[in-house]
Short mmCIF file of C-alpha atoms and ligand atoms in Angstrom, two decimals:
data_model
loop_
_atom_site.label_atom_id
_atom_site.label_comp_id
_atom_site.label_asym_id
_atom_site.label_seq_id
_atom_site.Cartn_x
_atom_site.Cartn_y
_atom_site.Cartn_z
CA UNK A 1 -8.55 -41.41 40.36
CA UNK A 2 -12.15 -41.40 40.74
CA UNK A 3 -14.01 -40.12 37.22
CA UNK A 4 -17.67 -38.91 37.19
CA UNK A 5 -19.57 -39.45 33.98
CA UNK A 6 -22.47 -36.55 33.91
CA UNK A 7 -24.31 -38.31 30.71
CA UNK A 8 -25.67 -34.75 28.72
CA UNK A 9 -28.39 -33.63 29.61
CA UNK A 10 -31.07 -34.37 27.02
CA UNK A 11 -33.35 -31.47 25.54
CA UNK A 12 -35.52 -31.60 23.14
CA UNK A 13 -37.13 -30.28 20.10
CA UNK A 14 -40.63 -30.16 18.52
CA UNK A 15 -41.44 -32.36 15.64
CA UNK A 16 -40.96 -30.11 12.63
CA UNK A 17 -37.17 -30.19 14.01
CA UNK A 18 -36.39 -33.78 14.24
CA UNK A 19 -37.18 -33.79 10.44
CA UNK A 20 -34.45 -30.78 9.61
CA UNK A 21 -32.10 -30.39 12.15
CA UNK A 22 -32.26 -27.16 11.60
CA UNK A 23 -34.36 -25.32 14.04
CA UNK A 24 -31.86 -23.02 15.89
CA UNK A 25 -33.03 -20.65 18.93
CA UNK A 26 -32.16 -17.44 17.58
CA UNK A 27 -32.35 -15.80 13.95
CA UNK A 28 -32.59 -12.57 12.09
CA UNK A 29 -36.11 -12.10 13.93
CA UNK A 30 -34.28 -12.10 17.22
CA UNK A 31 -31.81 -9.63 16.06
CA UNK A 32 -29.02 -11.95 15.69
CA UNK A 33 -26.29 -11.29 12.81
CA UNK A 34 -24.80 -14.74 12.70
CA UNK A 35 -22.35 -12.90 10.09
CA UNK A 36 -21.30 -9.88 12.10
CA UNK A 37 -20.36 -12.02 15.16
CA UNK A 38 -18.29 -14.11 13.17
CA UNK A 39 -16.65 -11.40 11.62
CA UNK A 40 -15.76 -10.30 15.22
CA UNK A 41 -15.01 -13.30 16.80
CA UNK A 42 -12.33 -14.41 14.21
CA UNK A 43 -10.07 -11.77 15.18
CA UNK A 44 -9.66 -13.56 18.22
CA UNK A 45 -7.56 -16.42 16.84
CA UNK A 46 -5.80 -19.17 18.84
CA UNK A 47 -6.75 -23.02 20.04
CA UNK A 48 -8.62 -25.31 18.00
CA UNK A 49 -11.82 -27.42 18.24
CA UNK A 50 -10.63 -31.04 17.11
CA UNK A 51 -13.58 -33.64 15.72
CA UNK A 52 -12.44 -37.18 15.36
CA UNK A 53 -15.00 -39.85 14.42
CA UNK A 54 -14.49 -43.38 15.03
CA UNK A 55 -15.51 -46.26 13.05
CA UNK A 56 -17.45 -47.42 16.00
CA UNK A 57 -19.69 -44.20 15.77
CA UNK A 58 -18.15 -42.52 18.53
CA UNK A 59 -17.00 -39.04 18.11
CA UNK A 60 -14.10 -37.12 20.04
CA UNK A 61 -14.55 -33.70 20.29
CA UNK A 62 -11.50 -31.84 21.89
CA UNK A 63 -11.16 -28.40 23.64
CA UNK A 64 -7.46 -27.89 22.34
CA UNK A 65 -6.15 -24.43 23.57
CA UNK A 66 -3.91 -25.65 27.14
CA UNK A 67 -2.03 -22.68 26.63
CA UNK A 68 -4.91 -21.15 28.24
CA UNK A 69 -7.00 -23.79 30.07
CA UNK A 70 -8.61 -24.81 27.05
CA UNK A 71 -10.33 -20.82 27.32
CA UNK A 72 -12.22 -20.69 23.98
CA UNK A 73 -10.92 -17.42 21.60
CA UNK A 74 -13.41 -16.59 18.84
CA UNK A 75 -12.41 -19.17 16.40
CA UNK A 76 -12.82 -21.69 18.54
CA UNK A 77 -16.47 -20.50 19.16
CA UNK A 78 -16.76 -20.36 15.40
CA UNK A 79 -15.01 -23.83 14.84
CA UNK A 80 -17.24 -25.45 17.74
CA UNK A 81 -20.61 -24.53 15.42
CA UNK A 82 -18.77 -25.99 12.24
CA UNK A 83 -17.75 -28.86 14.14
CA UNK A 84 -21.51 -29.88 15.48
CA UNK A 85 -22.72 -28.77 11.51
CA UNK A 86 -20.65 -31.85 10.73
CA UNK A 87 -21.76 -34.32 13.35
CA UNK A 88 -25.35 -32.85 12.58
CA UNK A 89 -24.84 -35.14 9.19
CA UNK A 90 -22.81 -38.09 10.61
CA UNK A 91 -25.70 -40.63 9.65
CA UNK A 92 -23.55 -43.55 11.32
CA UNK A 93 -22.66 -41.64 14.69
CA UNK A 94 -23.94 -43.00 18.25
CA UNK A 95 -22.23 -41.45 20.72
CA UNK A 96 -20.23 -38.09 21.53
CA UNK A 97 -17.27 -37.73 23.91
CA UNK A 98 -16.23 -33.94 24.55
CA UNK A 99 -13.20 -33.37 26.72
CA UNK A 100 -10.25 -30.37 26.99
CA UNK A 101 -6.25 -31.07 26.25
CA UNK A 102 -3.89 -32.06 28.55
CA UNK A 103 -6.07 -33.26 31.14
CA UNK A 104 -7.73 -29.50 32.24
CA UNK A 105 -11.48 -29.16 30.46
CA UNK A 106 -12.28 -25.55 29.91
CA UNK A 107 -11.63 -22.38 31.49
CA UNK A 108 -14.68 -20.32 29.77
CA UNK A 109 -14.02 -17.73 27.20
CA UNK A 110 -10.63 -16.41 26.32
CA UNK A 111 -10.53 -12.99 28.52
CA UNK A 112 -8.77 -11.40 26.13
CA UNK A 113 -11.96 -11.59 23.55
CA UNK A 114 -14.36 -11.17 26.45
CA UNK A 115 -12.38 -7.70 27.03
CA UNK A 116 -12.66 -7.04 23.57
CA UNK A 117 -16.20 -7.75 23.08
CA UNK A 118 -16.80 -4.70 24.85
CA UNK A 119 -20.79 -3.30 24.03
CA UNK A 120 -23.74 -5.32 25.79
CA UNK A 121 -24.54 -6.08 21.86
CA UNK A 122 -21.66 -7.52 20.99
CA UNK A 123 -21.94 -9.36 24.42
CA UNK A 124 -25.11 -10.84 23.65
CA UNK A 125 -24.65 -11.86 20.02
CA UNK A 126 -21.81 -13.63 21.44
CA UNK A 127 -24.32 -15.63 24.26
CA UNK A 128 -26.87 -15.75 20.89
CA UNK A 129 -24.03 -17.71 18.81
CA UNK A 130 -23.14 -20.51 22.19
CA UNK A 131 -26.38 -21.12 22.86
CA UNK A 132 -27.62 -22.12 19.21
CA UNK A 133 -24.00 -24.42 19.40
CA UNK A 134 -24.81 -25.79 22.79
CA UNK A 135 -28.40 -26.14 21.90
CA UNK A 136 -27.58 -27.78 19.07
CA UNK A 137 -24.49 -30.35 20.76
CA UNK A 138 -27.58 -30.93 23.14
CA UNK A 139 -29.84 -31.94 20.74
CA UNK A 140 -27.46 -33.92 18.57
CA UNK A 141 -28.74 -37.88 18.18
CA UNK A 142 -26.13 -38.78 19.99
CA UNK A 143 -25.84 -40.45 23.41
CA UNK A 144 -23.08 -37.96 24.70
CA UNK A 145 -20.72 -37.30 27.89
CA UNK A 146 -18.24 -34.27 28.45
CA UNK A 147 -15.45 -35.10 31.35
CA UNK A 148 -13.43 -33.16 32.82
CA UNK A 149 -9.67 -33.82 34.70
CA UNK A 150 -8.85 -29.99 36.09
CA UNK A 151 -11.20 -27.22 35.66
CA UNK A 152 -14.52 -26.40 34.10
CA UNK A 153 -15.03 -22.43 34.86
CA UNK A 154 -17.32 -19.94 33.26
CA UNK A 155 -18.73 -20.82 29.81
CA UNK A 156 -16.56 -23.99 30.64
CA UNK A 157 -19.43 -25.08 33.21
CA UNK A 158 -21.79 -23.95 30.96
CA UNK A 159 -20.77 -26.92 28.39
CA UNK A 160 -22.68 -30.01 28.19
CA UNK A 161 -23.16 -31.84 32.35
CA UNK A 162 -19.63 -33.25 32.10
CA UNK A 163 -17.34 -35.89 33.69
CA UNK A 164 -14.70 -34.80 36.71
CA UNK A 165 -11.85 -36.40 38.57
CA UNK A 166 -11.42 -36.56 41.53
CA UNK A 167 -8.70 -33.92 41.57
CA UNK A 168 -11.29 -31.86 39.03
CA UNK A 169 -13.38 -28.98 40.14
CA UNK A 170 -16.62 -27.70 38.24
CA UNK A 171 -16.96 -23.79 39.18
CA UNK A 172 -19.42 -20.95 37.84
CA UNK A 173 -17.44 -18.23 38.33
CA UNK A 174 -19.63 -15.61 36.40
CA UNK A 175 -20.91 -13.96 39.62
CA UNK A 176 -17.08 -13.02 40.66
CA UNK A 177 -16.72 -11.40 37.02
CA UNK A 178 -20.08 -9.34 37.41
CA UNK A 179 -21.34 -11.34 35.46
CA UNK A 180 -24.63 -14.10 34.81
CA UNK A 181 -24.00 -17.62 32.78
CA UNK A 182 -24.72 -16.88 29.13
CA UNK A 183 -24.22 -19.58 26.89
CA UNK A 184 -27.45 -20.99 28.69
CA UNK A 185 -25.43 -22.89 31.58
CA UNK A 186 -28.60 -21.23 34.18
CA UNK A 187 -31.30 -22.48 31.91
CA UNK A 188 -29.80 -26.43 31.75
CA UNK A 189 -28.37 -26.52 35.54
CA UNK A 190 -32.17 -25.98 36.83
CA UNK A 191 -33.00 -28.50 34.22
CA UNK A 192 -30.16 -30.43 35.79
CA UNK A 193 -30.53 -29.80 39.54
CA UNK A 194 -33.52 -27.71 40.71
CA UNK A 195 -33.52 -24.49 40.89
CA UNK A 196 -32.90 -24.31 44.81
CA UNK A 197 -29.28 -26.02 44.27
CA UNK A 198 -28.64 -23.80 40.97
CA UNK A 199 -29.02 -20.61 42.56
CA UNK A 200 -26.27 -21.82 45.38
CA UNK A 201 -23.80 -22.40 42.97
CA UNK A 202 -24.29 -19.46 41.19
CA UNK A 203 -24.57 -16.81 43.91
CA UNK A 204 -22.38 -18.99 45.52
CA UNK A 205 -19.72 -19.28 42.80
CA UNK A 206 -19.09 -22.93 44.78
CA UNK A 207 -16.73 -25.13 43.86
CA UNK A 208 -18.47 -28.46 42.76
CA UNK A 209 -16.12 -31.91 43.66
CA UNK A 210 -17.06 -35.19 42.37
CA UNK A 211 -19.08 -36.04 45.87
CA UNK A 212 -20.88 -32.71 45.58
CA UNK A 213 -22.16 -33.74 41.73
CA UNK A 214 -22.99 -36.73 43.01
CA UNK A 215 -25.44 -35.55 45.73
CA UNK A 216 -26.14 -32.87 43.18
CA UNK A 217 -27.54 -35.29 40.88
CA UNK A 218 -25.36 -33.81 38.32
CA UNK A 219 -22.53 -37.12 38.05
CA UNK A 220 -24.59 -40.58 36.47
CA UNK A 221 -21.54 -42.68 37.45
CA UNK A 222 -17.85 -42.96 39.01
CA UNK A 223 -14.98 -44.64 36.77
CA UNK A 224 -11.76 -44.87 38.65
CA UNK A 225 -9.23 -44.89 36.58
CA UNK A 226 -5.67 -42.93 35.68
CA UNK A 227 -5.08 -40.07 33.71
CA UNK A 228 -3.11 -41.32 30.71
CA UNK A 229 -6.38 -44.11 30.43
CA UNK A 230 -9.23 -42.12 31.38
CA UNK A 231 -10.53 -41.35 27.48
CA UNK A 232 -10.18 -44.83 27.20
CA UNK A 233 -12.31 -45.24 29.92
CA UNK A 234 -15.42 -42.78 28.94
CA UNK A 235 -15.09 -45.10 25.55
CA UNK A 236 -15.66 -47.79 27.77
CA UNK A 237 -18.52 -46.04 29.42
CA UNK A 238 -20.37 -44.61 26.49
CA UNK A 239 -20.45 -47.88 24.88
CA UNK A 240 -22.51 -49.52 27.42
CA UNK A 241 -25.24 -47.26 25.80
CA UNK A 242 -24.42 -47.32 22.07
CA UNK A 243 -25.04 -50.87 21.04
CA UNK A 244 -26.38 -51.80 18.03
CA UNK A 245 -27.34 -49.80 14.79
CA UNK A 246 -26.74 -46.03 14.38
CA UNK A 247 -30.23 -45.90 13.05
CA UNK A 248 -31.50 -47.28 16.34
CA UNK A 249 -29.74 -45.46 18.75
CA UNK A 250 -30.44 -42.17 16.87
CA UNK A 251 -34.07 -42.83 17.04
CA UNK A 252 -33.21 -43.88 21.25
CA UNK A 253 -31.90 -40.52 21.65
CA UNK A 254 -34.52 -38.30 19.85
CA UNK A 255 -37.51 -39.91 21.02
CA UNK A 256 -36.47 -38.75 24.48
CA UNK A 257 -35.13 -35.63 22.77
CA UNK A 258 -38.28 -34.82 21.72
CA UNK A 259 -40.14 -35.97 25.02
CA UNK A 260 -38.42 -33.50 27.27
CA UNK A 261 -38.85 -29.93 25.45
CA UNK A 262 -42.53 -31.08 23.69
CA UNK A 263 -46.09 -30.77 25.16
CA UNK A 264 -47.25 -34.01 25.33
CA UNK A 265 -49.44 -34.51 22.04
CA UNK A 266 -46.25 -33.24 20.26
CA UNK A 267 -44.33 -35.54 21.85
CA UNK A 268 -46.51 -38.29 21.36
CA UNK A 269 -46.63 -37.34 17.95
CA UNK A 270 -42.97 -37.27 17.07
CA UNK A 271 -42.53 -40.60 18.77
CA UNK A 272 -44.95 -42.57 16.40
CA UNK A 273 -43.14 -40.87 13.39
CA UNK A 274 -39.66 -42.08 14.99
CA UNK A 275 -41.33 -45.10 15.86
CA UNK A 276 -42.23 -45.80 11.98
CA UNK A 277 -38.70 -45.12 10.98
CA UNK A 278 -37.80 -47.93 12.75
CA UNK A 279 -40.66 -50.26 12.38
CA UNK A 280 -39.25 -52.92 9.73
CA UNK A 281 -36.17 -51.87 9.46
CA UNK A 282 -32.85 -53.49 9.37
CA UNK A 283 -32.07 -53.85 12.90
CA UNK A 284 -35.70 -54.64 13.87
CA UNK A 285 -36.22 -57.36 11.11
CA UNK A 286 -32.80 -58.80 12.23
CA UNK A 287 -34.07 -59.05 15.72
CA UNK A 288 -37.68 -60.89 14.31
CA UNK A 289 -35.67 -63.55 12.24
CA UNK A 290 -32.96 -64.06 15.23
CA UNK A 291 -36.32 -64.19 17.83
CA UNK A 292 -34.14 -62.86 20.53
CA UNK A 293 -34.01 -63.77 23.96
CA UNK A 294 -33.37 -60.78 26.26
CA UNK A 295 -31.47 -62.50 29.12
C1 LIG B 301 -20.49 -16.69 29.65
C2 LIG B 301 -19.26 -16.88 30.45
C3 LIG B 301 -18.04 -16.49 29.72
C4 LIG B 301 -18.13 -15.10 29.28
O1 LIG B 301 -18.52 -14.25 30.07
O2 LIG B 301 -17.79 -14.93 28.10
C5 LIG B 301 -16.79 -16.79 30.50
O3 LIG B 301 -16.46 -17.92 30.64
S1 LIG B 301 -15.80 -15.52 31.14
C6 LIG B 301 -14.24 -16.40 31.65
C7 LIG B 301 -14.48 -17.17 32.90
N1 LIG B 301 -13.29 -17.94 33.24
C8 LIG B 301 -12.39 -17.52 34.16
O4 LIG B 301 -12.53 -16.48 34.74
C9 LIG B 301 -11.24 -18.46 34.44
C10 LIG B 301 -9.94 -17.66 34.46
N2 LIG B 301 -8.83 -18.56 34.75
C11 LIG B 301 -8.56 -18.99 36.00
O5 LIG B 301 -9.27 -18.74 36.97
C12 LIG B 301 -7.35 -19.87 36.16
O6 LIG B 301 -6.56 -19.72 34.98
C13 LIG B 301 -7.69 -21.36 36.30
C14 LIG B 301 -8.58 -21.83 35.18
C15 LIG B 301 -8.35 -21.60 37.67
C16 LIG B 301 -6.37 -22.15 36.25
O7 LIG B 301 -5.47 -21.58 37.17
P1 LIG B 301 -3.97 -22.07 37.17
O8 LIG B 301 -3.91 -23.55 37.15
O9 LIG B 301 -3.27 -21.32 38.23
O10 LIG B 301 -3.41 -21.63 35.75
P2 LIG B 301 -3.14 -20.12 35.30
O11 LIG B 301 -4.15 -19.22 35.90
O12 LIG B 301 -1.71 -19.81 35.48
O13 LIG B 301 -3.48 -20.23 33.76
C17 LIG B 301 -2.52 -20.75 32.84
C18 LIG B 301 -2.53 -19.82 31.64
O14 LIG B 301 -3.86 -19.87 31.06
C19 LIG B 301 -4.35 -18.56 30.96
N3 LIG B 301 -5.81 -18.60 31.11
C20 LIG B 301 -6.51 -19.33 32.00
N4 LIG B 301 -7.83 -19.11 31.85
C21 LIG B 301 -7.97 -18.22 30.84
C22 LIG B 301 -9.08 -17.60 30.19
N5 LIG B 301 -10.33 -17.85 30.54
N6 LIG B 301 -8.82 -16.71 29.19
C23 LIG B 301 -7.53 -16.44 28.81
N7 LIG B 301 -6.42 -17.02 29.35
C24 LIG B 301 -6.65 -17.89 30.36
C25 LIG B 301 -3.69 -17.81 32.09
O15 LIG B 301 -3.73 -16.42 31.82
C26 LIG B 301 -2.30 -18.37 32.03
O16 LIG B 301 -1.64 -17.77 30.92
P3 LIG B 301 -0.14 -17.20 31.12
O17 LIG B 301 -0.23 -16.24 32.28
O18 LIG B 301 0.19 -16.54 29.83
O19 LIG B 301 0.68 -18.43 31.44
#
């Protein structure tokens, strides 16, 4: 079984963020009533969002709702945002692995809450309260990969550029439901792709196979591997990029964090402050006093 590791894309923030972690696209100013959509979305109950973090400083973050595809209800929204809070403050993490139960990723929202979340309001405080979570998963310090084995539809595309098998299928289906991506899956597949490519899927609601992401641009690599192995396997893939200190690979991650989403003096900027964090520290004085060879 082929796999297709999509590394996240990386976005990135302007200085004053890389200091608090906090900077999150919408607030009160923007009309957004982080409460009120909450208080909605937890009637919608069901599934879980599971966060396991390894010693190694890689996290597992699982879709868990196969009942339905791995469809997210409105706790599982809400859980997803506690769940990135938390890895927002894992000082020793390096790398992220996000995948769905029982080998299917994600089907997109529960339908049942998306029928219930009936006013364009309601609708968009919804989009307002995924894209500050997948903004922030995005801009975690964390070298990251999502992969899929089954489906990815909807808001399930929309999640960060993922992994698929070869029996795995990547679809934005929005178009068939009336519907746009809005958890920002159009804003980060231009990113991704172009913007010639991202309108076919979309108004094309195409079904994307591992060979298609891979002309697409969209897979970084092919693992083959079978399914009771395969989250073995993105371990073994992720790794290859998360060696050495967390402090390190944090500062790896959010200097080109900050150099994609920053006008260049700001990103200049922010990398001489990341640089300083690092200058004389642990890892780098270990690496003086070793005088290592790169081979
Ligand atoms: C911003 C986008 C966002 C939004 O607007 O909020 C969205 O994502 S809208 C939702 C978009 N997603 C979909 O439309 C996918 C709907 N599901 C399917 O097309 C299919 O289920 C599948 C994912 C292609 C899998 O098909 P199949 O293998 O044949 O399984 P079933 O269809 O029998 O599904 C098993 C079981 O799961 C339930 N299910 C699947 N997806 C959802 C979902 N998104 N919400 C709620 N429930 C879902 C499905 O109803 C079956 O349940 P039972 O009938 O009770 O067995």
């Amino acid at each position: 079984m082929g796999i297709f590791l999509w590394r996240r894309t990386i976005s990135t923030l302007n200085i004053r963020w890389l200091h608090c972690r906090c900077l999150t696209l919408y607030n009160s100013s923007h009309g957004y009533d982080e409460v009120k959509i909450k208080e909605k979305l937890s009637r919608f109950k069901g599934g879980s969002i599971n966060l396991s973090k390894m010693d190694n400083g890689i996290a597992e973050l699982c879709i868990n709702n196969p009942a339905r595809m791995n469809a997210f209800t409105g706790t599982m929204m809400i859980e997803l945002e506690e769940r990135i809070s938390d890895l927002e403050s894992w000082h020793d993490g390096k790398g992220l692995i996000v995948y769905g139960a029982e080998n299917t990723f994600c089907s997109g929202s529960d339908l049942n809450a998306v029928k219930a979340i009936s006013t364009p309001q309601e609708g968009m405080m919804m989009c307002m309260l995924m894209q500050n979570t997948l903004t922030r998963l995005q801009r975690l310090p964390l070298i990251s990969l999502a992969f899929i084995q089954g489906k990815a539809l909807g808001g399930g595309a929309e999640l960060p550029q993922l992994v698929i098998s070869d029996e795995s299928e990547v679809r934005f289906v929005h178009k068939q439901m009336g519907l746009v991506p809005g958890w920002g899956g159009a804003a980060r597949l231009i990113e991704i792709i172009g913007s010639r490519h991202a309108l076919k899927l979309l108004s094309g609601s195409l079904r994307v196979n591992p060979v298609h992401a891979l002309e697409l641009g969209l897979a970084d690599d092919i693992i083959s591997t079978g399914v009771d192995d395969s989250l073995l396997e993105a371990h073994k893939w992720i790794m290859q990029y998360t060696k050495g200190s967390a402090d390190v690979n944090q500062a790896v991650k959010k200097v080109i964090t900050s150099g994609r989403e920053n006008i260049l003096a700001d990103a200049l900027r922010a990398e001489k402050e990341i640089f300083g964090n690092v200058w004389g520290g642990p890892a780098n004085l270990q690496a003086l006093a070793k005088g290592t060879k790169h081979k």
